[in-house]
């Protein structure tokens, strides 16, 4: 059963680890890799990645990417969203804290942010303008 707009946006806003997919060029399948992401219903999904990473190189070349999140309990549900890059900007400590705060808390969050300021200083934020959504709840009877 396909999810409604509100259901898909609410599900995407939950703290899942996404699979990022981006075209990897001729004669190759897409790069598909787990990644933290953030999303607020009605907004633009965003990721943080190294400015010179292979992910960013491929995103720049393709001009677009996909995110897929899923769960298996209490029902199998997924949301996939795909679209062009809407904006790329320099990452900041505040963005690292906001992203990591979706997945970590307390001392673990503080340690991650301190590490990010040193080791992930070259990160950029990449925002997507959603164009296509694919959704399902395979256990829903509604």
PDB file of C-alpha atoms in Angstrom:
ATOM      1  CA  UNK A   1       0.000   0.000   0.000  1.00  0.00           C
ATOM      2  CA  UNK A   2       1.403   3.362  -1.030  1.00  0.00           C
ATOM      3  CA  UNK A   3       1.907   5.920   1.740  1.00  0.00           C
ATOM      4  CA  UNK A   4       0.145   9.276   1.748  1.00  0.00           C
ATOM      5  CA  UNK A   5       2.213  12.460   1.489  1.00  0.00           C
ATOM      6  CA  UNK A   6       1.975  13.046   5.253  1.00  0.00           C
ATOM      7  CA  UNK A   7       2.907   9.421   6.002  1.00  0.00           C
ATOM      8  CA  UNK A   8       5.923   9.427   3.683  1.00  0.00           C
ATOM      9  CA  UNK A   9       7.215  12.759   4.973  1.00  0.00           C
ATOM     10  CA  UNK A  10       6.731  11.752   8.613  1.00  0.00           C
ATOM     11  CA  UNK A  11       8.507   8.441   7.991  1.00  0.00           C
ATOM     12  CA  UNK A  12      11.423  10.138   6.224  1.00  0.00           C
ATOM     13  CA  UNK A  13      11.713  12.584   9.140  1.00  0.00           C
ATOM     14  CA  UNK A  14      12.332   9.679  11.557  1.00  0.00           C
ATOM     15  CA  UNK A  15      15.925   8.761  12.472  1.00  0.00           C
ATOM     16  CA  UNK A  16      16.719   6.038   9.963  1.00  0.00           C
ATOM     17  CA  UNK A  17      20.050   5.391   8.311  1.00  0.00           C
ATOM     18  CA  UNK A  18      19.509   5.949   4.594  1.00  0.00           C
ATOM     19  CA  UNK A  19      20.970   4.216   1.597  1.00  0.00           C
ATOM     20  CA  UNK A  20      22.329   6.948  -0.650  1.00  0.00           C
ATOM     21  CA  UNK A  21      22.269   6.111  -4.349  1.00  0.00           C
ATOM     22  CA  UNK A  22      24.042   8.071  -7.063  1.00  0.00           C
ATOM     23  CA  UNK A  23      24.988   7.266 -10.648  1.00  0.00           C
ATOM     24  CA  UNK A  24      28.588   6.016 -10.833  1.00  0.00           C
ATOM     25  CA  UNK A  25      29.175   6.388 -14.569  1.00  0.00           C
ATOM     26  CA  UNK A  26      29.086   4.257 -17.679  1.00  0.00           C
ATOM     27  CA  UNK A  27      29.412   0.497 -17.299  1.00  0.00           C
ATOM     28  CA  UNK A  28      28.893   0.639 -13.540  1.00  0.00           C
ATOM     29  CA  UNK A  29      25.953   0.257 -11.255  1.00  0.00           C
ATOM     30  CA  UNK A  30      25.094   3.183  -8.977  1.00  0.00           C
ATOM     31  CA  UNK A  31      27.071   3.814  -5.815  1.00  0.00           C
ATOM     32  CA  UNK A  32      24.792   2.747  -2.940  1.00  0.00           C
ATOM     33  CA  UNK A  33      26.123   3.433   0.538  1.00  0.00           C
ATOM     34  CA  UNK A  34      24.669   3.957   4.035  1.00  0.00           C
ATOM     35  CA  UNK A  35      24.575   7.556   5.222  1.00  0.00           C
ATOM     36  CA  UNK A  36      23.092   9.757   7.920  1.00  0.00           C
ATOM     37  CA  UNK A  37      20.611  12.282   6.594  1.00  0.00           C
ATOM     38  CA  UNK A  38      18.167  14.847   7.923  1.00  0.00           C
ATOM     39  CA  UNK A  39      14.710  15.871   6.837  1.00  0.00           C
ATOM     40  CA  UNK A  40      11.861  18.013   8.152  1.00  0.00           C
ATOM     41  CA  UNK A  41       8.439  17.460   6.519  1.00  0.00           C
ATOM     42  CA  UNK A  42       7.965  19.913   3.678  1.00  0.00           C
ATOM     43  CA  UNK A  43      11.672  20.725   3.564  1.00  0.00           C
ATOM     44  CA  UNK A  44      14.711  19.529   1.671  1.00  0.00           C
ATOM     45  CA  UNK A  45      16.454  16.283   2.653  1.00  0.00           C
ATOM     46  CA  UNK A  46      20.147  16.867   3.317  1.00  0.00           C
ATOM     47  CA  UNK A  47      23.375  14.999   3.891  1.00  0.00           C
ATOM     48  CA  UNK A  48      26.898  15.876   4.985  1.00  0.00           C
ATOM     49  CA  UNK A  49      29.875  14.433   3.118  1.00  0.00           C
ATOM     50  CA  UNK A  50      33.492  15.222   2.426  1.00  0.00           C
ATOM     51  CA  UNK A  51      33.993  17.873  -0.245  1.00  0.00           C
ATOM     52  CA  UNK A  52      36.475  15.607  -2.041  1.00  0.00           C
ATOM     53  CA  UNK A  53      34.814  12.270  -1.283  1.00  0.00           C
ATOM     54  CA  UNK A  54      33.836   9.851  -4.024  1.00  0.00           C
ATOM     55  CA  UNK A  55      30.191  10.388  -2.979  1.00  0.00           C
ATOM     56  CA  UNK A  56      30.492  14.132  -3.556  1.00  0.00           C
ATOM     57  CA  UNK A  57      32.401  13.690  -6.813  1.00  0.00           C
ATOM     58  CA  UNK A  58      29.616  11.448  -8.143  1.00  0.00           C
ATOM     59  CA  UNK A  59      26.843  13.742  -6.846  1.00  0.00           C
ATOM     60  CA  UNK A  60      28.462  16.715  -8.567  1.00  0.00           C
ATOM     61  CA  UNK A  61      28.767  14.753 -11.835  1.00  0.00           C
ATOM     62  CA  UNK A  62      25.200  13.417 -11.725  1.00  0.00           C
ATOM     63  CA  UNK A  63      23.603  16.554 -10.287  1.00  0.00           C
ATOM     64  CA  UNK A  64      21.162  14.377  -8.351  1.00  0.00           C
ATOM     65  CA  UNK A  65      20.921  11.513  -5.876  1.00  0.00           C
ATOM     66  CA  UNK A  66      18.472   9.228  -4.103  1.00  0.00           C
ATOM     67  CA  UNK A  67      17.833   8.313  -0.483  1.00  0.00           C
ATOM     68  CA  UNK A  68      16.072   5.129   0.636  1.00  0.00           C
ATOM     69  CA  UNK A  69      14.960   4.449   4.211  1.00  0.00           C
ATOM     70  CA  UNK A  70      13.143   1.366   5.427  1.00  0.00           C
ATOM     71  CA  UNK A  71      12.066  -0.671   8.411  1.00  0.00           C
ATOM     72  CA  UNK A  72      10.814  -4.222   8.870  1.00  0.00           C
ATOM     73  CA  UNK A  73       8.801  -3.941  12.112  1.00  0.00           C
ATOM     74  CA  UNK A  74       5.900  -3.706  12.833  1.00  0.00           C
ATOM     75  CA  UNK A  75       5.409  -3.797   9.055  1.00  0.00           C
ATOM     76  CA  UNK A  76       7.783  -3.557   6.134  1.00  0.00           C
ATOM     77  CA  UNK A  77       7.750   0.091   5.112  1.00  0.00           C
ATOM     78  CA  UNK A  78      10.004   2.122   2.861  1.00  0.00           C
ATOM     79  CA  UNK A  79      10.350   5.593   1.420  1.00  0.00           C
ATOM     80  CA  UNK A  80      12.625   6.393  -1.495  1.00  0.00           C
ATOM     81  CA  UNK A  81      13.105   9.982  -2.618  1.00  0.00           C
ATOM     82  CA  UNK A  82      15.074  11.161  -5.635  1.00  0.00           C
ATOM     83  CA  UNK A  83      15.879  14.560  -7.027  1.00  0.00           C
ATOM     84  CA  UNK A  84      18.418  17.134  -8.110  1.00  0.00           C
ATOM     85  CA  UNK A  85      20.862  18.900  -5.854  1.00  0.00           C
ATOM     86  CA  UNK A  86      19.140  22.081  -4.695  1.00  0.00           C
ATOM     87  CA  UNK A  87      22.100  23.534  -2.801  1.00  0.00           C
ATOM     88  CA  UNK A  88      25.623  22.729  -1.686  1.00  0.00           C
ATOM     89  CA  UNK A  89      27.226  24.722   1.127  1.00  0.00           C
ATOM     90  CA  UNK A  90      30.082  24.495   3.583  1.00  0.00           C
ATOM     91  CA  UNK A  91      29.432  22.246   6.570  1.00  0.00           C
ATOM     92  CA  UNK A  92      29.484  23.780  10.029  1.00  0.00           C
ATOM     93  CA  UNK A  93      29.759  22.595  13.604  1.00  0.00           C
ATOM     94  CA  UNK A  94      26.059  23.413  14.058  1.00  0.00           C
ATOM     95  CA  UNK A  95      25.148  21.212  11.084  1.00  0.00           C
ATOM     96  CA  UNK A  96      27.298  18.344  12.399  1.00  0.00           C
ATOM     97  CA  UNK A  97      25.574  18.646  15.780  1.00  0.00           C
ATOM     98  CA  UNK A  98      22.119  18.770  14.181  1.00  0.00           C
ATOM     99  CA  UNK A  99      22.833  15.709  12.041  1.00  0.00           C
ATOM    100  CA  UNK A 100      24.544  13.670  14.745  1.00  0.00           C
ATOM    101  CA  UNK A 101      21.821  14.645  17.233  1.00  0.00           C
ATOM    102  CA  UNK A 102      19.375  12.560  15.179  1.00  0.00           C
ATOM    103  CA  UNK A 103      21.462   9.457  15.937  1.00  0.00           C
ATOM    104  CA  UNK A 104      23.480  10.139  19.111  1.00  0.00           C
ATOM    105  CA  UNK A 105      22.912  11.793  22.474  1.00  0.00           C
ATOM    106  CA  UNK A 106      24.773  12.851  25.582  1.00  0.00           C
ATOM    107  CA  UNK A 107      28.511  12.252  25.710  1.00  0.00           C
ATOM    108  CA  UNK A 108      28.514  10.290  22.442  1.00  0.00           C
ATOM    109  CA  UNK A 109      27.063  13.326  20.658  1.00  0.00           C
ATOM    110  CA  UNK A 110      29.589  15.688  22.257  1.00  0.00           C
ATOM    111  CA  UNK A 111      32.512  13.382  21.344  1.00  0.00           C
ATOM    112  CA  UNK A 112      31.279  13.071  17.750  1.00  0.00           C
ATOM    113  CA  UNK A 113      30.906  16.839  17.305  1.00  0.00           C
ATOM    114  CA  UNK A 114      34.384  17.450  18.761  1.00  0.00           C
ATOM    115  CA  UNK A 115      35.825  14.866  16.358  1.00  0.00           C
ATOM    116  CA  UNK A 116      33.847  16.295  13.426  1.00  0.00           C
ATOM    117  CA  UNK A 117      35.261  19.786  13.989  1.00  0.00           C
ATOM    118  CA  UNK A 118      38.767  18.387  13.459  1.00  0.00           C
ATOM    119  CA  UNK A 119      38.447  15.376  11.165  1.00  0.00           C
ATOM    120  CA  UNK A 120      35.384  16.352   9.111  1.00  0.00           C
ATOM    121  CA  UNK A 121      36.153  20.043   8.677  1.00  0.00           C
ATOM    122  CA  UNK A 122      36.013  19.731   4.868  1.00  0.00           C
ATOM    123  CA  UNK A 123      32.438  18.437   4.859  1.00  0.00           C
ATOM    124  CA  UNK A 124      29.744  20.057   2.773  1.00  0.00           C
ATOM    125  CA  UNK A 125      25.992  19.972   3.185  1.00  0.00           C
ATOM    126  CA  UNK A 126      24.076  18.805   0.120  1.00  0.00           C
ATOM    127  CA  UNK A 127      20.344  19.497  -0.063  1.00  0.00           C
ATOM    128  CA  UNK A 128      18.027  17.679  -2.472  1.00  0.00           C
ATOM    129  CA  UNK A 129      14.882  19.034  -4.117  1.00  0.00           C
ATOM    130  CA  UNK A 130      12.576  15.981  -4.041  1.00  0.00           C
ATOM    131  CA  UNK A 131      11.092  15.129  -7.437  1.00  0.00           C
ATOM    132  CA  UNK A 132      10.115  11.458  -7.196  1.00  0.00           C
ATOM    133  CA  UNK A 133       8.862   9.486  -4.252  1.00  0.00           C
ATOM    134  CA  UNK A 134       8.391   5.726  -4.093  1.00  0.00           C
ATOM    135  CA  UNK A 135       6.720   4.384  -0.985  1.00  0.00           C
ATOM    136  CA  UNK A 136       5.025   1.324   0.441  1.00  0.00           C
ATOM    137  CA  UNK A 137       3.801  -0.216   3.643  1.00  0.00           C
ATOM    138  CA  UNK A 138       3.625  -3.907   2.838  1.00  0.00           C
ATOM    139  CA  UNK A 139       1.682  -4.807   5.960  1.00  0.00           C
ATOM    140  CA  UNK A 140      -0.895  -2.045   5.830  1.00  0.00           C
ATOM    141  CA  UNK A 141      -4.507  -2.954   5.227  1.00  0.00           C
ATOM    142  CA  UNK A 142      -5.793   0.609   5.274  1.00  0.00           C
TER     143      UNK A 142
END
